[in-house]
Coordinates of C-alpha atoms in Angstrom, one line a residue:
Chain A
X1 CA -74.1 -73.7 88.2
X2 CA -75.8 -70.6 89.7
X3 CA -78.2 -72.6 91.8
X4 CA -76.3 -72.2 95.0
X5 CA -76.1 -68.3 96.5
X6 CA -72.4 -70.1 97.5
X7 CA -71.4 -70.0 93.9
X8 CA -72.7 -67.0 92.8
X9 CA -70.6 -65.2 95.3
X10 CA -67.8 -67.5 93.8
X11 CA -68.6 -66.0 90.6
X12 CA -68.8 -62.3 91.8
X13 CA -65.6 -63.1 93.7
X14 CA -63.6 -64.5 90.4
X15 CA -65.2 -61.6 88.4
X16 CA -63.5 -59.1 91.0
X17 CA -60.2 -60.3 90.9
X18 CA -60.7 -60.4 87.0
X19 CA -61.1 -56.8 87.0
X20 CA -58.6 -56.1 88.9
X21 CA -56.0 -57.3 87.2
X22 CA -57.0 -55.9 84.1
X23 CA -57.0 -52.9 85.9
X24 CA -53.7 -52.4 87.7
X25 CA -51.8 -50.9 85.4
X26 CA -53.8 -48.6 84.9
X27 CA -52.4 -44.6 84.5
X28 CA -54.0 -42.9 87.7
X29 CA -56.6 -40.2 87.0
X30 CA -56.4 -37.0 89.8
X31 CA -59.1 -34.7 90.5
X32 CA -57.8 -31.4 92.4
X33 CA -59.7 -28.6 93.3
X34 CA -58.3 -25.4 93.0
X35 CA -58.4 -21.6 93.2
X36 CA -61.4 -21.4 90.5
X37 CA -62.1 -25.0 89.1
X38 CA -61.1 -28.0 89.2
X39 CA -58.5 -29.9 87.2
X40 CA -58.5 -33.0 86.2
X41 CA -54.9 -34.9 85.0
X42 CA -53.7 -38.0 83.4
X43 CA -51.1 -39.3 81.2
X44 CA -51.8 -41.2 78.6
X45 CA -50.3 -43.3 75.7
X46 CA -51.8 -41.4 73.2
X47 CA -56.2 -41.6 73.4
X48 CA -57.6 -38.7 75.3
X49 CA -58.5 -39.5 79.0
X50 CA -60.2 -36.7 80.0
X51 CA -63.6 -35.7 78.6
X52 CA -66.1 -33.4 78.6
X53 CA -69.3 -33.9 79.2
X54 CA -71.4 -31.2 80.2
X55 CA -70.9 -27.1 80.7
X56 CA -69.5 -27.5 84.3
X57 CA -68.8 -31.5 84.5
X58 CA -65.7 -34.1 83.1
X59 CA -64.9 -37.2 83.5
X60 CA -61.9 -39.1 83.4
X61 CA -60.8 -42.5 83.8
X62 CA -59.0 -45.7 84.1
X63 CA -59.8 -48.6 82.0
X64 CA -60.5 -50.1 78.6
X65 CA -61.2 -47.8 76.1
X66 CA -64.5 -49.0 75.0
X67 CA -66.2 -49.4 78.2
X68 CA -64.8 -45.6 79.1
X69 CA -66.9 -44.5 75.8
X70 CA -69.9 -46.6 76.7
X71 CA -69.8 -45.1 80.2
X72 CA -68.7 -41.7 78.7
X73 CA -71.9 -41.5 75.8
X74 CA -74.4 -42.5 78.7
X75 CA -73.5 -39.8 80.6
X76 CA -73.0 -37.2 77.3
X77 CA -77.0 -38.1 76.5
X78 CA -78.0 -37.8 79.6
X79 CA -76.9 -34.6 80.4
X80 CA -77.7 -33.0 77.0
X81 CA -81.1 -34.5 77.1
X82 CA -81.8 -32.8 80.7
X83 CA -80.5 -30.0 80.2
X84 CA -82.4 -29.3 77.1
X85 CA -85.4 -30.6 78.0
X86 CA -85.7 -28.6 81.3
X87 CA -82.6 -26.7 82.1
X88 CA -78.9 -26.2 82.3
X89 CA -79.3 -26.0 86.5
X90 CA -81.4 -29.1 86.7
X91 CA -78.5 -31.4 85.0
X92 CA -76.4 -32.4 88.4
X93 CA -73.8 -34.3 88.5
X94 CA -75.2 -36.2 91.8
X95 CA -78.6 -37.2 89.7
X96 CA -76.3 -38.3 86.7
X97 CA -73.9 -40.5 88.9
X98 CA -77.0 -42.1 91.2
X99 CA -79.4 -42.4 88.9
X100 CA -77.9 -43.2 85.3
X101 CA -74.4 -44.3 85.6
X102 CA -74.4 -46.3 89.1
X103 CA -77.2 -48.2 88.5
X104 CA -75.4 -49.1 84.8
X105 CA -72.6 -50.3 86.0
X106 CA -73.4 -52.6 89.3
X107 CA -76.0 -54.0 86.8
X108 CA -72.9 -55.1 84.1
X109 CA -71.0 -56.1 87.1
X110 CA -73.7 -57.9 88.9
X111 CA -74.4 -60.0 85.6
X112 CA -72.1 -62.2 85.9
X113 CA -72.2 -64.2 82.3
X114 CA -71.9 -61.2 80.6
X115 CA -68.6 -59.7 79.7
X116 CA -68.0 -56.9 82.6
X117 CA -67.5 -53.6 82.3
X118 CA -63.3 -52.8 82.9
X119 CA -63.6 -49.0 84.1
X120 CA -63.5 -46.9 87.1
X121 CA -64.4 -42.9 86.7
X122 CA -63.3 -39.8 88.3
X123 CA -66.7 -37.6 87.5
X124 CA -66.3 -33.8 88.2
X125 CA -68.6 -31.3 89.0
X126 CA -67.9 -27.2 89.0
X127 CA -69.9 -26.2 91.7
X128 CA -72.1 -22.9 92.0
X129 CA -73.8 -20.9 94.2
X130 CA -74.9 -23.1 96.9
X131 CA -74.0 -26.0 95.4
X132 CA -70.1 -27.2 96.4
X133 CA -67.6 -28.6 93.7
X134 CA -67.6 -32.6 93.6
X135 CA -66.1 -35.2 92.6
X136 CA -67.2 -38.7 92.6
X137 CA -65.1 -41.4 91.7
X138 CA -66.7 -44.4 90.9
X139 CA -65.6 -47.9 91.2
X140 CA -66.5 -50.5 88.6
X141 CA -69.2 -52.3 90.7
X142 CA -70.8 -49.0 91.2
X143 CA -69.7 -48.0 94.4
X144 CA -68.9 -43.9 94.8
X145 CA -66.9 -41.7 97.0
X146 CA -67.7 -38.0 96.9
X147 CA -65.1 -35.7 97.9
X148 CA -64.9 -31.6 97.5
X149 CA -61.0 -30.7 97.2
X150 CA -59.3 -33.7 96.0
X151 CA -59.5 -37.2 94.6
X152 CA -58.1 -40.0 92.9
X153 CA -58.7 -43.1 90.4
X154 CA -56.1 -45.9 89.8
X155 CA -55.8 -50.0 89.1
X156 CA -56.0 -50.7 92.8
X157 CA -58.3 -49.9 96.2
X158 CA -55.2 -49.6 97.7
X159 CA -53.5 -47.1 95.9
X160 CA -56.9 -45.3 95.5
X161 CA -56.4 -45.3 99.4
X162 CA -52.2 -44.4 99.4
X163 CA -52.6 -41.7 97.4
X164 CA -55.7 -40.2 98.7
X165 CA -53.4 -39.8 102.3
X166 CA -50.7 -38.6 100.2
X167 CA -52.8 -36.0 98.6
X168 CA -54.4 -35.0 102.0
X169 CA -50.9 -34.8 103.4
X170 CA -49.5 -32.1 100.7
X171 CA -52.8 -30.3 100.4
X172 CA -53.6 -27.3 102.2
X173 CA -57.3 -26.4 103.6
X174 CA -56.9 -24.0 101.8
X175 CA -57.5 -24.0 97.1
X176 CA -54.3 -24.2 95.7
X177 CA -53.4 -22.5 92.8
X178 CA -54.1 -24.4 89.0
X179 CA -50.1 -24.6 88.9
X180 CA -49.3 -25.6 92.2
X181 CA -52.8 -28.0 91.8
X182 CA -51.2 -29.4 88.2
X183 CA -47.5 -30.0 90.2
X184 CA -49.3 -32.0 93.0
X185 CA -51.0 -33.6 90.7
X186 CA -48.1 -35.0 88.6
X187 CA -46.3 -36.2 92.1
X188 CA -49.4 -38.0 93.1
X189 CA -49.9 -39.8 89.2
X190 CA -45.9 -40.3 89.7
X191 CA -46.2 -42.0 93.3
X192 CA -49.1 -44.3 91.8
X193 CA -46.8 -45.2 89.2
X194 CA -43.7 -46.2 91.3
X195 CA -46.1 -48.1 94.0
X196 CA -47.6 -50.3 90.5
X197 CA -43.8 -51.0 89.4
X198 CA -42.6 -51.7 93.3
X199 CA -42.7 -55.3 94.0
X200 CA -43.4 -54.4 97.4
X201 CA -44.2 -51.0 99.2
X202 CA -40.9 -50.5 101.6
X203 CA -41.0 -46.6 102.5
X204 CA -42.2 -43.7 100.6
X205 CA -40.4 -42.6 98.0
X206 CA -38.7 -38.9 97.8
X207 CA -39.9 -36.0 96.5
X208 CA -36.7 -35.4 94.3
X209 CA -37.2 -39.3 93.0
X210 CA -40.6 -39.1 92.1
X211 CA -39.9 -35.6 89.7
X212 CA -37.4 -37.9 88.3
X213 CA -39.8 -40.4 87.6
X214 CA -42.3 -37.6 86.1
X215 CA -39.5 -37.0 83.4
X216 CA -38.4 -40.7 82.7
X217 CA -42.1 -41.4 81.8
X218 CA -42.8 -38.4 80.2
X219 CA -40.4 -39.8 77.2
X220 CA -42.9 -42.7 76.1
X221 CA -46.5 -40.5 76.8
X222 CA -48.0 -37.4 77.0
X223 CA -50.5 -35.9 79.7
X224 CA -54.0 -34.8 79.2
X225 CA -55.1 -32.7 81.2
X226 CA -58.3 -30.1 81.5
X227 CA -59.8 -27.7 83.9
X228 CA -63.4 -26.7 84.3
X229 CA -62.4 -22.7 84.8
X230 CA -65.2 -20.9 86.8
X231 CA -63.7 -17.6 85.4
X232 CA -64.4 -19.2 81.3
X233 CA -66.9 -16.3 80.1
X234 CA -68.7 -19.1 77.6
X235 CA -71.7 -21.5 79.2
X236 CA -68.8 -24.3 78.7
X237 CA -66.1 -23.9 81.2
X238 CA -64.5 -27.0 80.1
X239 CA -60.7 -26.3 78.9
X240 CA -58.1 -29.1 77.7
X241 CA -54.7 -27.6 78.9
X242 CA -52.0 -27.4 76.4
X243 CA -48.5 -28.8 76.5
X244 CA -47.2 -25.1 76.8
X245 CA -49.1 -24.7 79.8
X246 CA -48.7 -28.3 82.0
X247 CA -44.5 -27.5 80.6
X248 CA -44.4 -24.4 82.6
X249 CA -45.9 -25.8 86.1
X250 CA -43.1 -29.0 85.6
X251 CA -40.1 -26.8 85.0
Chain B
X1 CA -72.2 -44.2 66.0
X2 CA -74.8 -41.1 67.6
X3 CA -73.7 -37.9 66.6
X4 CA -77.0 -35.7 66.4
X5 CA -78.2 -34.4 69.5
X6 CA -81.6 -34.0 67.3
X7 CA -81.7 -38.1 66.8
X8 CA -81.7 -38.5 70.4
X9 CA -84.2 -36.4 71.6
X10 CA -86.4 -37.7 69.1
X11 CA -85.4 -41.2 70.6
X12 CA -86.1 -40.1 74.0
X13 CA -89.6 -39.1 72.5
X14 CA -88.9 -35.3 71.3
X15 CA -92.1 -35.0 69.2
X16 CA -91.5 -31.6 66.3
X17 CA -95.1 -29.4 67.2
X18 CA -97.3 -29.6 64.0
X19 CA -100.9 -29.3 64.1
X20 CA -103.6 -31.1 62.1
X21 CA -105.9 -29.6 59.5
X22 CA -105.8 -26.5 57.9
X23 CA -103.9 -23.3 59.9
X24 CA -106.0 -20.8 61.2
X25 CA -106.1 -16.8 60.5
X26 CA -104.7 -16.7 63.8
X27 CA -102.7 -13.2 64.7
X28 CA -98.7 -14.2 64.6
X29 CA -95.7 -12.9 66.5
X30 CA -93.0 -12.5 64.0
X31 CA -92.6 -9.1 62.6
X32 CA -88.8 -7.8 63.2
X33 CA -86.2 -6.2 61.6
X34 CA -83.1 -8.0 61.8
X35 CA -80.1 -7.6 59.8
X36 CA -76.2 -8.6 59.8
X37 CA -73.1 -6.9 57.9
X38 CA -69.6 -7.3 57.3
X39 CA -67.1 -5.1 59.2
X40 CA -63.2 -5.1 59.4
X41 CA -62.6 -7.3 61.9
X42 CA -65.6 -9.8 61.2
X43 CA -69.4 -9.2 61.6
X44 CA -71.9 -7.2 63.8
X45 CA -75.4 -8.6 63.4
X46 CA -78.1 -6.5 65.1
X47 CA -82.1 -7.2 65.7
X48 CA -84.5 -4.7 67.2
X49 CA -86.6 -5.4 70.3
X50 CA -90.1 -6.1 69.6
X51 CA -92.6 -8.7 69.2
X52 CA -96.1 -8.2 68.0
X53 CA -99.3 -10.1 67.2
X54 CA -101.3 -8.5 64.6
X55 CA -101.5 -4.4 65.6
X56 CA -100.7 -5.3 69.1
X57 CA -97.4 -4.8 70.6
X58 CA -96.5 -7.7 73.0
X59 CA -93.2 -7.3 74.4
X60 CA -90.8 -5.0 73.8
X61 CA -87.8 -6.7 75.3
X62 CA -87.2 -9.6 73.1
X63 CA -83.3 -10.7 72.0
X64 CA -83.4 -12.2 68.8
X65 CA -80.0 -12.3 68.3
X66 CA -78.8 -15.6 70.3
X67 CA -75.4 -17.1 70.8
X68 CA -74.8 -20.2 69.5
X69 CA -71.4 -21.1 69.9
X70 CA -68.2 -19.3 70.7
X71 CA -68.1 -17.9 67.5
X72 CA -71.7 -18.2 65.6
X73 CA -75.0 -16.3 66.1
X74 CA -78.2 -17.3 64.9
X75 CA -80.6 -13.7 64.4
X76 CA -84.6 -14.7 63.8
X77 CA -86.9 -13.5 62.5
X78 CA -90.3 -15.5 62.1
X79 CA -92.7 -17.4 65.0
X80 CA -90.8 -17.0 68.3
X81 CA -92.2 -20.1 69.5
X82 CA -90.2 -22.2 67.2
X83 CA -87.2 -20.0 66.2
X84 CA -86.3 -19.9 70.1
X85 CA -86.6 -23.8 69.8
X86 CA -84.5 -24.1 66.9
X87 CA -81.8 -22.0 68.4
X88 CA -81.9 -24.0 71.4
X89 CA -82.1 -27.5 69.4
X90 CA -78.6 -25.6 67.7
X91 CA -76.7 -24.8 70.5
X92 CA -77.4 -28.3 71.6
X93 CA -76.1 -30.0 68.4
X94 CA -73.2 -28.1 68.7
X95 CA -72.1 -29.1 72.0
X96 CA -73.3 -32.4 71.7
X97 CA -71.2 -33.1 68.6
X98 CA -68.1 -31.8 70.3
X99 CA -68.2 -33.2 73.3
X100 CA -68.8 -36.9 72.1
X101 CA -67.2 -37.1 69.2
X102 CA -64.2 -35.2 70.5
X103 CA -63.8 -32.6 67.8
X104 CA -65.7 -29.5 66.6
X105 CA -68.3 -29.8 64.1
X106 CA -67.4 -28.0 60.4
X107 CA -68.9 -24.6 59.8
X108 CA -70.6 -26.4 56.7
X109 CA -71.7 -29.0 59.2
X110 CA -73.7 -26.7 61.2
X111 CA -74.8 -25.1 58.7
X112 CA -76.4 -28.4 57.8
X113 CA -77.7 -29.1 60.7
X114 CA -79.8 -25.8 60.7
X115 CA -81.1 -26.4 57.2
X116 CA -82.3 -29.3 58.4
X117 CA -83.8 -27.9 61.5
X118 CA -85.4 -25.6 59.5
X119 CA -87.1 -28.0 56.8
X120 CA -88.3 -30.2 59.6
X121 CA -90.5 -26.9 60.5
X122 CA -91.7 -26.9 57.3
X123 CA -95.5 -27.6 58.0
X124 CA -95.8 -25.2 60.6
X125 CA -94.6 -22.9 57.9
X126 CA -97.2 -24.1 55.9
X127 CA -99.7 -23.7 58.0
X128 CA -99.0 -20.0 58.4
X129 CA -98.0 -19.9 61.9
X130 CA -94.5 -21.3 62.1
X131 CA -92.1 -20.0 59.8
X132 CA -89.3 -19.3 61.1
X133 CA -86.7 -17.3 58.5
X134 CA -83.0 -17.0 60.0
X135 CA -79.9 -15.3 59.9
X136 CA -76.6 -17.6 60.9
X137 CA -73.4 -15.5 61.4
X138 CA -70.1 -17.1 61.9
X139 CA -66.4 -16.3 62.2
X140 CA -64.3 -18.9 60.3
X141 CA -61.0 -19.7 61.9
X142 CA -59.9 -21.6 59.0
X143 CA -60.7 -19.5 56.1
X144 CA -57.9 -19.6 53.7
X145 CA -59.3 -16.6 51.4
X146 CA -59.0 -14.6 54.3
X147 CA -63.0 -13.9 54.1
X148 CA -63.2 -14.8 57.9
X149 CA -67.1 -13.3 58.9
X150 CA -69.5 -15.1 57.2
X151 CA -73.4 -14.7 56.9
X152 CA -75.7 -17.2 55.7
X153 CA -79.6 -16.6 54.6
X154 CA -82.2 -19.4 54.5
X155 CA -85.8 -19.6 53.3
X156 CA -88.5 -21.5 55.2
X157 CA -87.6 -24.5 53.1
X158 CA -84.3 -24.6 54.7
X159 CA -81.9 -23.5 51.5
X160 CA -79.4 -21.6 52.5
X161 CA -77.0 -19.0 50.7
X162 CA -74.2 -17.2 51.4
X163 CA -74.2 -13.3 51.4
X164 CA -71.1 -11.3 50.5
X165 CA -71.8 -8.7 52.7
X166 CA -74.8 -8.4 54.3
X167 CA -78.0 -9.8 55.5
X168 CA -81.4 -8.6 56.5
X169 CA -84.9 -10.5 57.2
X170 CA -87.7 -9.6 59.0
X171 CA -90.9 -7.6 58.0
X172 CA -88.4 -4.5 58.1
X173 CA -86.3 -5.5 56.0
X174 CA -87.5 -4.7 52.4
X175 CA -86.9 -0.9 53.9
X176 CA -83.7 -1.4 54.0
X177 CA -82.0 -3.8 52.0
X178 CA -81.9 -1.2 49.1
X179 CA -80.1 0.6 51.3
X180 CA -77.4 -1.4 52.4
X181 CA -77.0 -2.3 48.3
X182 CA -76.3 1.5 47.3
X183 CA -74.4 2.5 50.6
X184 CA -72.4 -0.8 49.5
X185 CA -71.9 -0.4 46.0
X186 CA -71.6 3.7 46.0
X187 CA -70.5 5.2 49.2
X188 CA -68.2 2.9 51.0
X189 CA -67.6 -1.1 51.2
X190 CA -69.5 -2.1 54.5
X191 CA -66.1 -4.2 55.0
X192 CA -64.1 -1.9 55.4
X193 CA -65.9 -0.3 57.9
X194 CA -64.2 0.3 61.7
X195 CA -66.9 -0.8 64.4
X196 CA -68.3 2.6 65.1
X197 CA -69.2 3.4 61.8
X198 CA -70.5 0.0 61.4
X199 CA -73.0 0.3 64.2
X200 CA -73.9 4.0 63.6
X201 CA -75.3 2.5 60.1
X202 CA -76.8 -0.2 61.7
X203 CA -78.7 2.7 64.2
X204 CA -79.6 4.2 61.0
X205 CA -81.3 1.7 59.2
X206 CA -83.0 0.4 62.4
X207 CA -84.3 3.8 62.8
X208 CA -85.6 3.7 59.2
X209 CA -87.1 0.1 59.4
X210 CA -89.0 1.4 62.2
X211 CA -90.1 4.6 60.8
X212 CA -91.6 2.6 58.1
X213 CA -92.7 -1.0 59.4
X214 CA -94.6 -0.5 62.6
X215 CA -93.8 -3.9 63.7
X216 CA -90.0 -3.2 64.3
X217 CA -89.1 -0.8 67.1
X218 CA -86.9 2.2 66.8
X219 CA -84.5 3.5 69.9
X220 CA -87.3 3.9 72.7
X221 CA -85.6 6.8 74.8
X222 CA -88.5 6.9 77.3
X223 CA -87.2 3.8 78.5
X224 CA -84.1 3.5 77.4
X225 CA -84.4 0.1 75.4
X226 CA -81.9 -0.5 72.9
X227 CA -81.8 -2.7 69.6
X228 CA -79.4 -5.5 70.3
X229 CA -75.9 -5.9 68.5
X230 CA -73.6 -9.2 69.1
X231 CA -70.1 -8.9 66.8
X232 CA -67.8 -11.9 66.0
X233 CA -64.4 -11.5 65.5
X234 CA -61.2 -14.0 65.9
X235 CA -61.7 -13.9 69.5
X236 CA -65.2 -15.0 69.3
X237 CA -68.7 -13.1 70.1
X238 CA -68.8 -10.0 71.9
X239 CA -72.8 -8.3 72.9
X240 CA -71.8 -4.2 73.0
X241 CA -73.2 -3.1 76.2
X242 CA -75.8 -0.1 76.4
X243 CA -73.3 2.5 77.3
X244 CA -71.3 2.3 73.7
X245 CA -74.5 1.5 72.0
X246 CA -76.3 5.1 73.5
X247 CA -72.7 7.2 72.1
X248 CA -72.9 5.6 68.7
X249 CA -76.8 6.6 68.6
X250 CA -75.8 9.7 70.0
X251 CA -73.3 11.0 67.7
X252 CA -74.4 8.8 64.0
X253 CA -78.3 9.7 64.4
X254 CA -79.1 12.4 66.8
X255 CA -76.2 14.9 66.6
X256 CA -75.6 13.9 62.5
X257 CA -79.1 14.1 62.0
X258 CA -79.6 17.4 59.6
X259 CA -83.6 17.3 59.2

């Protein structure tokens, strides 16, 4: 069936559309620099969303859980294995994206009789010293985008690219601070949700209605939410946030 | 299911040092005083500086008191080579086992997971050149007796006990265990202690390992190197910095000193 590079790009093409579907619902994952880390935020049914995985990286994502743990465990051994065999500096999160989790998962995408891998990652890195923050979001055939303030992972390309311009639109050049960075960060999880529930995209909703979407949602689920805090005084500067704390940014 | 960091190493082809044949006479670095006690508010566990290989003093800098966690320390005593290993096999584990399997591993669990560290090193302590003889000192948030600092003992086997209220090892030590007992049992409980008088007496007995066991410095004031002291309490591990360490010493062994 293969024989013909024609239906092999059939396949690829089927398997895409595939994904995407199984995708779209997904809860968006947003990455936001600020002041002294990064945060990473979610909300989620129930399962945790946002891990960590090394001293100064998490990852987040949307997808099925079992291919986020595959994906999520690869990355774990990895870094642990660097950074004891040589050292905590050498583990990057650019060597861990490009050369172990990339080539991973365009290789389960590219196989096309195998069951594919239903996951796209928001990877986080604390930067330091001469080394910026990143964050690399990855796409389930492998492809990245690396960005230093801000990004975003959701069921769709194009509402990766909506709320991307929404995001660059309500952030300053400037850090903002981790509860102005968790507010924005709720608007741009709420516009994702209104734009999957919209039939079709008409004009953008208003601040005021997408707060009042926040709430309405926040009835049936819960958000998970962490920060890698530069200030942390332990090697791991990962830190889920509690409830008490996301509450106080939303009032 | 992988949970142990130590697994996968040795499936990424960690090999465990170990040497054919019979060990050699060979001149070892692991003469130390180290010790650990109870105080109000948790523990303070303290090591002095030096390594030596047989009459030679090598370095005089060495921390063997190591952070494992937020709220354990692992002191050593024993071949530097493989107790620096172990610690840093340890603080591995640790994180491993939290970060993927989303929880924190049980104080009994680590302390597991160093017994077993520790028996896997049993040839090299064997062999006369590996043994590595450890003091783990934790803070448990969810002790129910209210007996919150702990301090744990092994042998080079890898058993492990529980002390009540204090811990030494090291070639020091047998100076100063009697000590702690009577000071204990007679004077005052060492638990009751504040954190002064708790590191005063820890200046005390260092000073009197050293006078006796060449192998385990004293306060050097020519250049100013001090033993090093971590404490763990319910906010989690805190190294006392040189400034407090040099007024304890001060006022608990120079100025109370009546010789």
């Amino acid at each position: 069936m293969l024989d013909e590079p024609y239906r092999w790009i059939e396949a690829i093409e089927n398997r895409r559309e595939y994904i995407e579907e199984r995708l779209q619902t997904g809860s968006p994952v947003v990455g936001i620099a600020y002041e002294q880390g990064i945060l990473s935020l979610t909300v989620t049914a129930g399962e945790p969303k946002v891990f960590e995985v090394y001293d100064r990286m998490a990852v987040s994502a949307v997808g099925h859980p079992a291919d986020i743990d595959k994906l999520r465990m690869q990355i774990i051994d990895m870094a642990h294995v660097e950074g004891f065999s040589k050292s905590q500096a050498d583990v990057t999160l650019h060597r861990l994206v490009n050369f172990g989790l990339t080539p991973l998962i365009k290789q389960a995408f590219d196989t096309v009789f195998s069951s594919p891998l239903i996951v796209k990652l928001l990877a986080v890195e604390l930067g330091q010293a001469r080394r910026p923050n990143q964050l690399y979001a990855i796409n389930y055939d492998g492809e990245t985008r690396i960005h230093q303030q801000h990004s975003v992972v959701t069921g769709s390309e194009e509402m990766d690219a909506e709320l991307m311009e929404y995001l660059g639109k309500h952030m300053g050049a400037e850090n903002p601070s981790l509860e102005e960075a968790i507010r924005t960060a709720m608007r741009t999880w709420a516009l994702g949700r209104h734009l999957t529930r919209a039939e079709e995209f008409t004009e953008m909703p208003t601040e005021d209605d997408l707060w009042a979407s926040v709430q309405e949602q926040l009835d049936q689920a819960q958000i998970d939410a962490a920060v890698l805090d530069a200030e942390a005084s332990t090697s791991s500067k990962f830190r889920r946030l509690t409830e008490e704390e996301i509450k106080v940014c939303l009032m | 299911m992988q949970t142990d960091f130590f697994d996968l190493l040795k499936g990424h082809g960690y090999a465990w040092p170990h040497l054919e044949g019979k060990g050699t006479a060979m001149p070892m670095t692991e003469s130390t005083t180290i010790l650990a006690v109870r105080y109000r508010d948790g523990v303070v566990i303290a090591g002095d500086r030096r390594a030596t290989a047989g009459t030679a003093i090598l370095y005089d800098r060495a921390d063997k008191v190591i952070d494992i966690d937020t709220h354990s320390v692992l002191a050593i005593s024993g071949s530097p080579a493989m107790a620096y290993e172990i610690a840093r096999i340890l603080e591995h584990s640790f994180k491993y086992y939290r970060r993927s399997q989303l929880q924190e591993l049980s104080l009994e669990g680590k302390l597991r997971m160093l017994s077993n560290l520790i028996r896997n090193n049993l040839p090299m302590a064997l062999q006369g050149i590996g043994a590595v003889i450890p003091i783990f000192a934790s803070y448990d948030l969810d002790a129910v007796d209210g007996n919150t600092g702990k301090i744990f003992f092994y042998d080079a086997m890898g058993a492990q006990f529980e002390c009540a209220d204090f811990a030494t090892t090291g070639s020091g030590s047998v100076w100063i265990r009697g000590a702690l007992y009577y000071l204990n049992c007679w004077e005052k409980r060492l638990d009751t202690m504040e954190l002064n008088e708790s590191v005063g007496l820890i200046f005390r007995l260092l000073d009197a390992a050293s006078e006796y066991d060449a192998a385990t410095s004293g306060y050097n004031a020519k250049s100013k190197i001090l033993p090093t002291m971590k404490t763990i309490d319910v906010e989690g591990i805190h190294t006392l910095d040189d400034a407090f360490l040099q007024e304890i010493y001060h006022e608990f062994v120079e100025v109370a000193h009546v010789g």
